[in-house]
PDB file of C-alpha atoms in Angstrom:
ATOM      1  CA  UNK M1008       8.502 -10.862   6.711  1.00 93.00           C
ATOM      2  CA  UNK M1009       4.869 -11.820   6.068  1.00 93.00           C
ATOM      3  CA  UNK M1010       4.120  -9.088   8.666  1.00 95.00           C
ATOM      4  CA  UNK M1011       5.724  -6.941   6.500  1.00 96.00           C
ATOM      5  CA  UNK M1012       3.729  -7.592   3.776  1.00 95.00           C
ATOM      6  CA  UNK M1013       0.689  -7.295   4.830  1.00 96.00           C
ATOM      7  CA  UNK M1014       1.714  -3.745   6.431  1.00 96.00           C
ATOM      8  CA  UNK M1015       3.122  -2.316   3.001  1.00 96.00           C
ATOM      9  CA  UNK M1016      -0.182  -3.691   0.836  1.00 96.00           C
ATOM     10  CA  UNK M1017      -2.281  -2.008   3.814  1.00 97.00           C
ATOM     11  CA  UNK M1018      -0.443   1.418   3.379  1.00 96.00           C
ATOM     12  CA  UNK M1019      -1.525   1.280  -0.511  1.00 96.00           C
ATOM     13  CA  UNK M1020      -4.952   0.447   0.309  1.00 95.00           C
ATOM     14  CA  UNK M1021      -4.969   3.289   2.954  1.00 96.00           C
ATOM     15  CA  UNK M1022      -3.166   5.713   0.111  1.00 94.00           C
ATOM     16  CA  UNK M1023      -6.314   4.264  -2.528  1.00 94.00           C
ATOM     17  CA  UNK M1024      -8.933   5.196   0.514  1.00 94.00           C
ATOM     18  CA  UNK M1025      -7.127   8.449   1.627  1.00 92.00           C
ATOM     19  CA  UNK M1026      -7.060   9.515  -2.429  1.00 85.00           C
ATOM     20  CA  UNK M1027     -11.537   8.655  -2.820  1.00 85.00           C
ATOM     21  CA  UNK M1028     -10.814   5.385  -3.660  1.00 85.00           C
ATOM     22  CA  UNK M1029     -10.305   6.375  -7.667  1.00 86.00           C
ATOM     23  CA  UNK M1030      -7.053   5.110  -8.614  1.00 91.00           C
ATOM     24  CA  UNK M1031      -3.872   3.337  -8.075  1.00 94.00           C
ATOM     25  CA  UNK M1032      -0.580   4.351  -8.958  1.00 94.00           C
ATOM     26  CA  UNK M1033       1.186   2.572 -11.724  1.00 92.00           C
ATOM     27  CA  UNK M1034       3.561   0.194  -9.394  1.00 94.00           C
ATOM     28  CA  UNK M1035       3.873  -0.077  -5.624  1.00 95.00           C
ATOM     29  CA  UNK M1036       7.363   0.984  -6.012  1.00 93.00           C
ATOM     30  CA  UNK M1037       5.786   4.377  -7.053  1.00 92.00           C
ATOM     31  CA  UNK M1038       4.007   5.092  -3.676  1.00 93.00           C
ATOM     32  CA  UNK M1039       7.589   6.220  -2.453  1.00 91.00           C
ATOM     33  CA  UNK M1040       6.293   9.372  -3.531  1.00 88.00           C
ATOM     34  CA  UNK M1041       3.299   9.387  -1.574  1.00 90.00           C
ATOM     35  CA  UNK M1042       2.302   9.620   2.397  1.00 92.00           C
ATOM     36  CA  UNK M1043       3.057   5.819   2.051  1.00 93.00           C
ATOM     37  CA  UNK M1044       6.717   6.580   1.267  1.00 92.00           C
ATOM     38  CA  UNK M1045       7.520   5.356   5.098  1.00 94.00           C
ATOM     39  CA  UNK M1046       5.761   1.833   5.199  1.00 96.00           C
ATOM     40  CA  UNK M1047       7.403   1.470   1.635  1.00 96.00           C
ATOM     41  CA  UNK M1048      11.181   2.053   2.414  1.00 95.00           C
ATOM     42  CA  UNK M1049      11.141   0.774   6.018  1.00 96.00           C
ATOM     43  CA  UNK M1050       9.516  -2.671   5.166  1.00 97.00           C
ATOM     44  CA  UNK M1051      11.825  -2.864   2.356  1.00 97.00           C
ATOM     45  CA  UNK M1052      14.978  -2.476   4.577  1.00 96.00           C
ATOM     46  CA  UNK M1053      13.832  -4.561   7.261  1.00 97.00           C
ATOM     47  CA  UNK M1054      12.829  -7.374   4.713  1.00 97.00           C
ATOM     48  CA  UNK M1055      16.212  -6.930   3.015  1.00 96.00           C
ATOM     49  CA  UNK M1056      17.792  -7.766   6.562  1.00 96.00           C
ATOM     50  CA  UNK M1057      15.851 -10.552   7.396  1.00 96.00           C
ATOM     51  CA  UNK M1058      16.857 -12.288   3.742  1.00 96.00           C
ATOM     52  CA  UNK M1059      20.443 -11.802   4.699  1.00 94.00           C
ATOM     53  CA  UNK M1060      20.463 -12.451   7.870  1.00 93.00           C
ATOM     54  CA  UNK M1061      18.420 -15.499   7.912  1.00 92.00           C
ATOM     55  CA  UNK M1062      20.436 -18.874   6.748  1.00 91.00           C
ATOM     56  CA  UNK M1063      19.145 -21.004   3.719  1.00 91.00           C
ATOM     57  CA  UNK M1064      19.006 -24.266   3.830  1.00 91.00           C
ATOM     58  CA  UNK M1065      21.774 -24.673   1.350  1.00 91.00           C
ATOM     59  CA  UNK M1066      25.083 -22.619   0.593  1.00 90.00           C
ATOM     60  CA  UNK M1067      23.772 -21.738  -2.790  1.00 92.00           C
ATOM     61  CA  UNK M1068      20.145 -20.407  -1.426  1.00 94.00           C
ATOM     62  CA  UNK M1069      22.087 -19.188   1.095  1.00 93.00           C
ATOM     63  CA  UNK M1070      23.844 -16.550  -1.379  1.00 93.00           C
ATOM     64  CA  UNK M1071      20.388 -16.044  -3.339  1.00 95.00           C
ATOM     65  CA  UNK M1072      18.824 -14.929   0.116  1.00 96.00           C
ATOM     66  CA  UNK M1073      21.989 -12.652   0.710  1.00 94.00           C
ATOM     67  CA  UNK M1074      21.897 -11.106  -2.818  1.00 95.00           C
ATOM     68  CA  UNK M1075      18.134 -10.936  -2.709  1.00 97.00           C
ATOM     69  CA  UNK M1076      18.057  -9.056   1.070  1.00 96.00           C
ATOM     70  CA  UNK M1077      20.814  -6.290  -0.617  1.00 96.00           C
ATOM     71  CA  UNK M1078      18.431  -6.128  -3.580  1.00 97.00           C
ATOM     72  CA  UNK M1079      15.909  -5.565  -1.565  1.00 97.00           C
ATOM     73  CA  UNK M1080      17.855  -2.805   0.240  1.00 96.00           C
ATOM     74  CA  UNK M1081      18.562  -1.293  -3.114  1.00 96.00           C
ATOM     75  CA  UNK M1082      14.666  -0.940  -4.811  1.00 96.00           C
ATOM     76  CA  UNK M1083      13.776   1.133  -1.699  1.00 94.00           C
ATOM     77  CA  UNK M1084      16.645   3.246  -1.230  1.00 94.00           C
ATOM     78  CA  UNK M1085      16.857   4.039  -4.831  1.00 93.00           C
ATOM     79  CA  UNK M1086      13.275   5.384  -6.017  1.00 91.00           C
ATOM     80  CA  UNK M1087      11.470   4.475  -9.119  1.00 90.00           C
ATOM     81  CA  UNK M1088      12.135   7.598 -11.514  1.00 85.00           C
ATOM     82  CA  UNK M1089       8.101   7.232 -12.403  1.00 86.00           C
ATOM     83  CA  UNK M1090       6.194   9.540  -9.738  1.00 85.00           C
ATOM     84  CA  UNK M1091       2.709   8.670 -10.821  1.00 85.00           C
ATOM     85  CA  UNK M1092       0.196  11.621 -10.580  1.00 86.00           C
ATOM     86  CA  UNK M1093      -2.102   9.423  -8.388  1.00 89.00           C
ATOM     87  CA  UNK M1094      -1.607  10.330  -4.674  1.00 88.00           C
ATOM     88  CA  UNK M1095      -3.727  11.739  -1.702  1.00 87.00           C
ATOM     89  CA  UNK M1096      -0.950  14.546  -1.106  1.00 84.00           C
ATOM     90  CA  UNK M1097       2.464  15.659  -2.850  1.00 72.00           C
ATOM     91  CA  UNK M1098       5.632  13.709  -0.756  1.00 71.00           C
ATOM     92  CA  UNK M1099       9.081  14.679  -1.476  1.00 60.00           C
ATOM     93  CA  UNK M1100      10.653  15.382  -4.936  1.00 55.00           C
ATOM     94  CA  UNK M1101       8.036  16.208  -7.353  1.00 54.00           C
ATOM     95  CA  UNK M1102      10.014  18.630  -9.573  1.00 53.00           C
ATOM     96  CA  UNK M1103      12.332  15.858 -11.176  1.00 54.00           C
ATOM     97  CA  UNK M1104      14.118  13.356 -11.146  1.00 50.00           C
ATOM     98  CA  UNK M1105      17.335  15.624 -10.904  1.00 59.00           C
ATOM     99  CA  UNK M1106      16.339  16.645  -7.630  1.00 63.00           C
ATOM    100  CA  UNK M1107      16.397  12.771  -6.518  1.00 56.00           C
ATOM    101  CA  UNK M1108      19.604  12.521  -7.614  1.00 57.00           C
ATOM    102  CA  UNK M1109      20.876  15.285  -5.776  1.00 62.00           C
ATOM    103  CA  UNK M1110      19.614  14.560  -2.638  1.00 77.00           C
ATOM    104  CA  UNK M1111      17.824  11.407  -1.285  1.00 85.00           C
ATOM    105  CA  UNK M1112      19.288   9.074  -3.786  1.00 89.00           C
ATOM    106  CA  UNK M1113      23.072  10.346  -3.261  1.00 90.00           C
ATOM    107  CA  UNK M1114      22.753  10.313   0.170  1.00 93.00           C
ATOM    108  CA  UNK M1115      21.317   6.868   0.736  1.00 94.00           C
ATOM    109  CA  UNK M1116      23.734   5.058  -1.598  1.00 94.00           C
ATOM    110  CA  UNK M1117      26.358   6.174  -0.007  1.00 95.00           C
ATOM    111  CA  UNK M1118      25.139   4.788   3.541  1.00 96.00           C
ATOM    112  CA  UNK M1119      24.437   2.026   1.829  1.00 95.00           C
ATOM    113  CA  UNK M1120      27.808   1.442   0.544  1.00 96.00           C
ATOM    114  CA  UNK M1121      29.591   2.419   3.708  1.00 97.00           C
ATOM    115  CA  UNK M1122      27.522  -0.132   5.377  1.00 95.00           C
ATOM    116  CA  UNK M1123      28.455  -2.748   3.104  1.00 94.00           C
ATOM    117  CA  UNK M1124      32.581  -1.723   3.322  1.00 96.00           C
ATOM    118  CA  UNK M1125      32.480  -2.072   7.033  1.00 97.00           C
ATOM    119  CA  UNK M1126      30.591  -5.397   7.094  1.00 94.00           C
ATOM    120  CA  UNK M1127      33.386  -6.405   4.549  1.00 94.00           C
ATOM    121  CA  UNK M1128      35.863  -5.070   6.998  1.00 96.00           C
ATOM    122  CA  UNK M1129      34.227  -7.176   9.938  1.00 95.00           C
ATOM    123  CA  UNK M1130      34.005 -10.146   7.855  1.00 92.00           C
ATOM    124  CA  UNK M1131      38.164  -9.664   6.756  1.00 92.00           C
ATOM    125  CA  UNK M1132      39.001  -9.072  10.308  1.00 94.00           C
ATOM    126  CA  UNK M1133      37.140 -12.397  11.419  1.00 93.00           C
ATOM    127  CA  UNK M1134      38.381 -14.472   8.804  1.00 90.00           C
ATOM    128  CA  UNK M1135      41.678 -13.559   9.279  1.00 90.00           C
ATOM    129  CA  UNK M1136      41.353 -13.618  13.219  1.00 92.00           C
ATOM    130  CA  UNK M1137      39.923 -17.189  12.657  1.00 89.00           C
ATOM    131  CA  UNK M1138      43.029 -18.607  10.435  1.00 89.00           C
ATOM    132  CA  UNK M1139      45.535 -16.975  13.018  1.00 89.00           C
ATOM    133  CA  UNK M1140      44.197 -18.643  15.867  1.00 90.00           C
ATOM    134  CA  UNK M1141      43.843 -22.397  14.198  1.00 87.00           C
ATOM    135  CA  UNK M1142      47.529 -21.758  12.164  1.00 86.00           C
ATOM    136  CA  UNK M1143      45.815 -22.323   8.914  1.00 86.00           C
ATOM    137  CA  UNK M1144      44.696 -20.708   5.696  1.00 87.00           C
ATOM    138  CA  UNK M1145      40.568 -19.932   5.362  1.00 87.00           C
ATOM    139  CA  UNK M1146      38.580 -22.120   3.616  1.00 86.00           C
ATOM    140  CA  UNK M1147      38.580 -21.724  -0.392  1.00 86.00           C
ATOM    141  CA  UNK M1148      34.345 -20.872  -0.178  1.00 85.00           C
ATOM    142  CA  UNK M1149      35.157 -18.288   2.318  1.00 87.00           C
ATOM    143  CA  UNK M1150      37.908 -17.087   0.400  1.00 90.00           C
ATOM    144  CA  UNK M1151      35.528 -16.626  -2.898  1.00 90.00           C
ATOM    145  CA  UNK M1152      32.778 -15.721  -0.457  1.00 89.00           C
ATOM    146  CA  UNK M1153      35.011 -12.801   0.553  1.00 91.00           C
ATOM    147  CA  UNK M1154      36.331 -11.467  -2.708  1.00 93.00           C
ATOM    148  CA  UNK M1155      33.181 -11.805  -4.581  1.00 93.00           C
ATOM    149  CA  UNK M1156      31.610  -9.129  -1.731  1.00 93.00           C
ATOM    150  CA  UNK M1157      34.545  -7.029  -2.419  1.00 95.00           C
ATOM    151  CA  UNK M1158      34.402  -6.867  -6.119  1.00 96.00           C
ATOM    152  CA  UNK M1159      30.706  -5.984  -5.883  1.00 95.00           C
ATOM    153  CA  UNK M1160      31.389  -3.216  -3.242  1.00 96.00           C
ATOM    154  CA  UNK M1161      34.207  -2.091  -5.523  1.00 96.00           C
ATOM    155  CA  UNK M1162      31.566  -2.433  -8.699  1.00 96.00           C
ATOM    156  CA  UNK M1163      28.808  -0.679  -6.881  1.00 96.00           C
ATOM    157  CA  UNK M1164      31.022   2.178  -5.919  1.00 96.00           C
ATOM    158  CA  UNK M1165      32.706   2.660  -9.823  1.00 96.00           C
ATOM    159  CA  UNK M1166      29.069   2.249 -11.917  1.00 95.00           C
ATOM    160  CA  UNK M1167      27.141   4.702  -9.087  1.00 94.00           C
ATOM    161  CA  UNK M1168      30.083   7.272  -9.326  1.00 93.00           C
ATOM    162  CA  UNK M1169      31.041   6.751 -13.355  1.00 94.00           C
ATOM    163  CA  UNK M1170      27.680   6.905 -14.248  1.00 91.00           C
ATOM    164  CA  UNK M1171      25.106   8.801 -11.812  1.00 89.00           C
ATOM    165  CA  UNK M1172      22.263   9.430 -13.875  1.00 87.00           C
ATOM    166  CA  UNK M1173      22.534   5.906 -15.642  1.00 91.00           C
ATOM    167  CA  UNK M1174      22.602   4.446 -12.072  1.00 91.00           C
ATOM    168  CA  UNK M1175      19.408   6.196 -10.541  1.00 89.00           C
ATOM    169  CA  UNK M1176      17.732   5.782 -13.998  1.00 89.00           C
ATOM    170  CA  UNK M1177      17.569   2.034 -14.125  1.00 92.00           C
ATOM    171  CA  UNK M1178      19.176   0.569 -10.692  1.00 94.00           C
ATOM    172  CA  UNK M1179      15.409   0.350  -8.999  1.00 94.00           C
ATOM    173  CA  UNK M1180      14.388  -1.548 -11.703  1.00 94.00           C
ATOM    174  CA  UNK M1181      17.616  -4.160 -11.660  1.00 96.00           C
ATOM    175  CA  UNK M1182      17.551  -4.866  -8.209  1.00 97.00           C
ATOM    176  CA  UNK M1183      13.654  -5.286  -8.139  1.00 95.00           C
ATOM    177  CA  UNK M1184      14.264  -7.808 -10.808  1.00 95.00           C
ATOM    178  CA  UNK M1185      17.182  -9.213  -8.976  1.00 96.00           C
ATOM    179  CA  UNK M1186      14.754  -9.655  -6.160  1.00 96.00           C
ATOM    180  CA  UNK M1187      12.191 -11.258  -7.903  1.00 96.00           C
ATOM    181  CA  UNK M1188      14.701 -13.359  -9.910  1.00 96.00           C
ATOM    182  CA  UNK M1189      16.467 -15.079  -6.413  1.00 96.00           C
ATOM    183  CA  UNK M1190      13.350 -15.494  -4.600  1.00 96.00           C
ATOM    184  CA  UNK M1191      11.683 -17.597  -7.775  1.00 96.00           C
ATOM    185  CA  UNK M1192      14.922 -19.150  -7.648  1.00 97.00           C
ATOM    186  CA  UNK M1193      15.089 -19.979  -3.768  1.00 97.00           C
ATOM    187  CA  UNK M1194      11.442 -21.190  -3.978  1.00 96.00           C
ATOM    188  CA  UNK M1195      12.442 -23.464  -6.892  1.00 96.00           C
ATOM    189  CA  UNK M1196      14.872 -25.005  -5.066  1.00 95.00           C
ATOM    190  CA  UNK M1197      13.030 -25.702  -1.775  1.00 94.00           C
ATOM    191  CA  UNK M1198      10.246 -27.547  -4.721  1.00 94.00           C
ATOM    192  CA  UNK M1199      13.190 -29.809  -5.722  1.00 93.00           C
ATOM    193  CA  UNK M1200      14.075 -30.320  -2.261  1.00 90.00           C
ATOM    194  CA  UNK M1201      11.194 -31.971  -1.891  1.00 89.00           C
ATOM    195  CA  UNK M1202      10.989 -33.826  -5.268  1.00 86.00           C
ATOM    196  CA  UNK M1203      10.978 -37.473  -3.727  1.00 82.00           C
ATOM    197  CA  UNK M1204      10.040 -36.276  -0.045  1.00 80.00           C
ATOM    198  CA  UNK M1205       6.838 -34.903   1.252  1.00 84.00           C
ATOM    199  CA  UNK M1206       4.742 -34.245  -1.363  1.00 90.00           C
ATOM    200  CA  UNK M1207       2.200 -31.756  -0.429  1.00 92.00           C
ATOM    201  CA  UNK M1208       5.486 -29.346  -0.065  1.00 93.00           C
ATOM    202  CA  UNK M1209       6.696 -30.363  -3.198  1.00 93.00           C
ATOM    203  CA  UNK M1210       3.574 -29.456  -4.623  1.00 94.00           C
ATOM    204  CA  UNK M1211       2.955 -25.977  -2.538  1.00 96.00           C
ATOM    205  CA  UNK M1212       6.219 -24.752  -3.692  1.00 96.00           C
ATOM    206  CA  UNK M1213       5.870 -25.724  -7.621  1.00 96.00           C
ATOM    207  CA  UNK M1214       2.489 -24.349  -7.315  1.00 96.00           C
ATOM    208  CA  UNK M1215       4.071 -21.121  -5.924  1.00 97.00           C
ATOM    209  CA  UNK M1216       6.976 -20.904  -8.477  1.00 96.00           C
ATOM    210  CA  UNK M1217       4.816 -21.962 -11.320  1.00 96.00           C
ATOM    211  CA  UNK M1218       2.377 -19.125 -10.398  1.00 95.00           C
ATOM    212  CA  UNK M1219       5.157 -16.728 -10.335  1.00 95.00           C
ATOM    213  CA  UNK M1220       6.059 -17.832 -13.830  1.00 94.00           C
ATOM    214  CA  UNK M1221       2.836 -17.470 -14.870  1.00 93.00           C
ATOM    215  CA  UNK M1222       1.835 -14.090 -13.491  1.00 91.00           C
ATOM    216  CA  UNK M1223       5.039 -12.510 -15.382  1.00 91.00           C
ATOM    217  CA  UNK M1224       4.038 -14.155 -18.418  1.00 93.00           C
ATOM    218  CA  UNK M1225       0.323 -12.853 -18.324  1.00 90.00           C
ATOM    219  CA  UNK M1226       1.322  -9.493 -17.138  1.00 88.00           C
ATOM    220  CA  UNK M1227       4.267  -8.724 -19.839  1.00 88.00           C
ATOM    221  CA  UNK M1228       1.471 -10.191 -22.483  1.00 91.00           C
ATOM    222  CA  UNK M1229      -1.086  -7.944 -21.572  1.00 89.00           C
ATOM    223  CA  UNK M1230       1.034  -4.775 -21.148  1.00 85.00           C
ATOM    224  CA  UNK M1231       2.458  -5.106 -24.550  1.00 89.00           C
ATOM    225  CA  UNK M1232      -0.613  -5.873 -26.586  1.00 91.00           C
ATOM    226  CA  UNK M1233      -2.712  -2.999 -24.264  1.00 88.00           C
ATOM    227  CA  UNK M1234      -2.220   0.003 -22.940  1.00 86.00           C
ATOM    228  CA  UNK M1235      -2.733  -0.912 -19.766  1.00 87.00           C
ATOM    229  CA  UNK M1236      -0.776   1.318 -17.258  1.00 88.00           C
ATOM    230  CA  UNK M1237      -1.082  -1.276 -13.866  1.00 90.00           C
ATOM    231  CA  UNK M1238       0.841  -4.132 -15.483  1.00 89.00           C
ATOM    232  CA  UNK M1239       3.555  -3.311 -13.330  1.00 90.00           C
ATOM    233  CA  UNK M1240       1.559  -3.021  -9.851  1.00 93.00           C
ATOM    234  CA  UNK M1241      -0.564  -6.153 -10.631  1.00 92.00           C
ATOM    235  CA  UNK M1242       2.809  -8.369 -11.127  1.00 91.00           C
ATOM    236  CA  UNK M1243       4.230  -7.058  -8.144  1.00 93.00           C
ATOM    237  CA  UNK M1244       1.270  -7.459  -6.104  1.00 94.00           C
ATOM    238  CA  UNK M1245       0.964 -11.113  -7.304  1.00 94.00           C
ATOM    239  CA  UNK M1246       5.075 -11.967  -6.476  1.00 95.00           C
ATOM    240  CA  UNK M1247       5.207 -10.610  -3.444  1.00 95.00           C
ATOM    241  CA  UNK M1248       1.562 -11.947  -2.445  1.00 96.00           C
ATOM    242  CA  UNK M1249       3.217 -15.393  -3.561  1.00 96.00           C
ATOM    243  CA  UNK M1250       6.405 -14.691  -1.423  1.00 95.00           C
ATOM    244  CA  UNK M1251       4.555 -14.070   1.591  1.00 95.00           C
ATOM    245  CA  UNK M1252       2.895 -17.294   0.834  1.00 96.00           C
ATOM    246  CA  UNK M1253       6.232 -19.488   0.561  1.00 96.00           C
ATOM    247  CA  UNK M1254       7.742 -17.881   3.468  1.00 95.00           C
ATOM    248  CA  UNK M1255       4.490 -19.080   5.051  1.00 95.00           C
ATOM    249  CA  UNK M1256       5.221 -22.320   4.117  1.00 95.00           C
ATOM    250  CA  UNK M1257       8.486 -22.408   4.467  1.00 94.00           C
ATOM    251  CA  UNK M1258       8.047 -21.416   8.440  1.00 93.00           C
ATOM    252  CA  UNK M1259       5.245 -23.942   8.740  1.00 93.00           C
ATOM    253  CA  UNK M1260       7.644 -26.512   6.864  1.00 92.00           C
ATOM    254  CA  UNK M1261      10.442 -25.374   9.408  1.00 92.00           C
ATOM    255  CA  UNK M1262       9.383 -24.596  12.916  1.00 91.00           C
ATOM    256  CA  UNK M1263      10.983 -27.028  15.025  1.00 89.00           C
ATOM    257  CA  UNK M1264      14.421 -27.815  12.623  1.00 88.00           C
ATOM    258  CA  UNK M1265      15.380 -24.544  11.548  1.00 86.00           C
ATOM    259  CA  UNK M1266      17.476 -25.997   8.944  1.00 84.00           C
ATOM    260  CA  UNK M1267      16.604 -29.020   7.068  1.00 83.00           C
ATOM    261  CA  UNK M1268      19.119 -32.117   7.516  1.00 79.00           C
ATOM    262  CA  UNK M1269      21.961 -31.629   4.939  1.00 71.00           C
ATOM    263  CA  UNK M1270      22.793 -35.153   3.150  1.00 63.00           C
ATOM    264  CA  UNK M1271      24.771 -37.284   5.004  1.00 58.00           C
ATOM    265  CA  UNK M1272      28.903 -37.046   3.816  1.00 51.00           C
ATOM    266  CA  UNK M1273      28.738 -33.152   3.442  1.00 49.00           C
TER     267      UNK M1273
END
C-alpha cells in the first residue's frame, strides 16, 4: 500500500510536469479526469483490497479496515463531479457531469454491487456450510457480521437507484470521508494499543493521528477564511502522506507477529 502511494503522488507530479509545471488541479481525486485517470482508479482499487483483505489486530479495526477498503473502492469508481480545467490533455467526460452518470459511473456501481452480492453469497454459503457440519447455530458476531453486509448491499442498491443524481453528486465525497474517518480511527487505536507498552509506537502513532487532526483543522480554516482553491488537494496529500507513514510503521511494528497477542481470556 505504501507502494501505492508513492505511484499515485508520482502520476500527479508527472500530470504537473507533462502540463509546464503551472498548476495543480483542485484535489487529487480530480486527476480522474486527466492522463493520470489510470494510476488514480487502479491504486485506489487495489488499496481498497488490501484494507479488506488484510486482518486488524482487533475485531473492531478489523471492520474499520473492511469499511475503509469498500470506501476506498467507492471514491475511485465514483468520480469527483469537479473536472478542474488544469490538465496536460482532455480524458474522458468533459461535457458534464450527465454524461458520467450515464456511462462510467452506472456501469461501475453496478460491478461494484454485484461484486459485493456474490461475496455475500460466498460468505452465506460458508457460514451455513460451517453450522451444518459442527450441528450448531453460527456465532451471534457472525450472524450481525452477516446481516449488517446485507443491509448495506440492500442500502447501496435502493439510495444509487432512488436517487441517481443525488448518489453521483455527493457519494465520492462520503466515502472519501469515510476513508479518512476509519483510517484516523484505526491509527488511533493502534496509539492506545500502545498506551502502557512501547512507547516510541505509542508516540509515532499519536503523532500520526494528531497530525491528521491537525491538517483538517488548518486546511478547513484556511479554505473558509480564503479563497484558496487547493485546500482540498493539500489535506489529501497530507492524510494519505500520513497513512503511508502508519502503515510504515505498522509493518515495521509487525513483521515477524502478524497479529499482535490478543489479551489473555478472549
Amino acid at each position: 500500500m505504501v507502494a501505492l502511494v508513492v505511484g499515485l503522488f508520482a502520476a500527479v507530479l508527472f500530470e504537473w510536469s507533462a502540463d509546464h509545471r503551472t498548476c495543480f488541479q483542485a484535489s487529487i481525486s480530480a486527476y480522474y479526469y486527466t492522463p493520470g485517470r489510470p494510476v488514480f482508479v487502479s491504486a485506489l482499487q487495489a488499496i481498497g483490497v488490501c484494507l479488506v483483505c488484510l486482518r486488524g489486530n482487533t475485531d473492531p479495526e478489523d471492520v474499520l479496515l473492511n469499511v475503509a477498503g469498500v470506501a476506498a473502492a467507492v471514491v475511485g469508481l465514483i468520480p469527483t463531479t469537479h473536472i478542474g480545467t488544469c490538465m496536460s490533455a482532455p480524458v474522458g467526460e468533459h461535457d458534464g457531469v450527465r454524461d458520467v452518470i450515464a456511462g462510467n459511473v452506472a456501469n461501475n456501481v453496478f460491478a461494484l454491487l454485484v461484486t459485493g452480492a456474490a461475496g455475500l453469497v460466498v460468505f452465506g454459503a460458508l457460514v451455513g456450510w460451517r453450522a451444518w457440519r459442527r450441528r450448531d447455530l453460527p456465532a451471534r458476531s457472525t450472524v450481525v457480521a452477516f446481516a449488517s453486509a446485507l443491509l448495506a448491499e440492500v442500502g447501496a442498491v435502493f439510495v444509487f437507484y432512488s436517487w441517481r443524481d443525488f448518489s453521483i453528486a455527493h457519494a465520492h465525497t462520503a466515502a472519501a470521508f469515510a476513508l479518512f474517518v476509519c483510517i484516523f480511527v484505526v491509527v488511533s487505536l493502534n496509539a492506545a494499543a500502545h498506551w502502557d507498552g512501547r512507547r516510541w509506537l505509542r508516540d509515532t502513532y499519536v503523532a500520526i493521528a494528531s497530525g491528521m487532526v491537525l491538517a483538517f483543522a488548518v486546511v478547513v480554516a484556511v479554505a473558509l477564511a480564503t479563497t484558496w482553491q487547493h485546500a482540498t488537494l493539500v489535506m489529501e496529500a497530507v492524510f494519505i502522506t500520513l497513512f503511508a507513514a502508519f502503515w510504515s510503521v505498522q509493518t515495521h511494528e509487525l513483521w515477524s507477529v502478524g497479529l499482535r497477542p490478543r489479551p489473555t481470556g478472549r
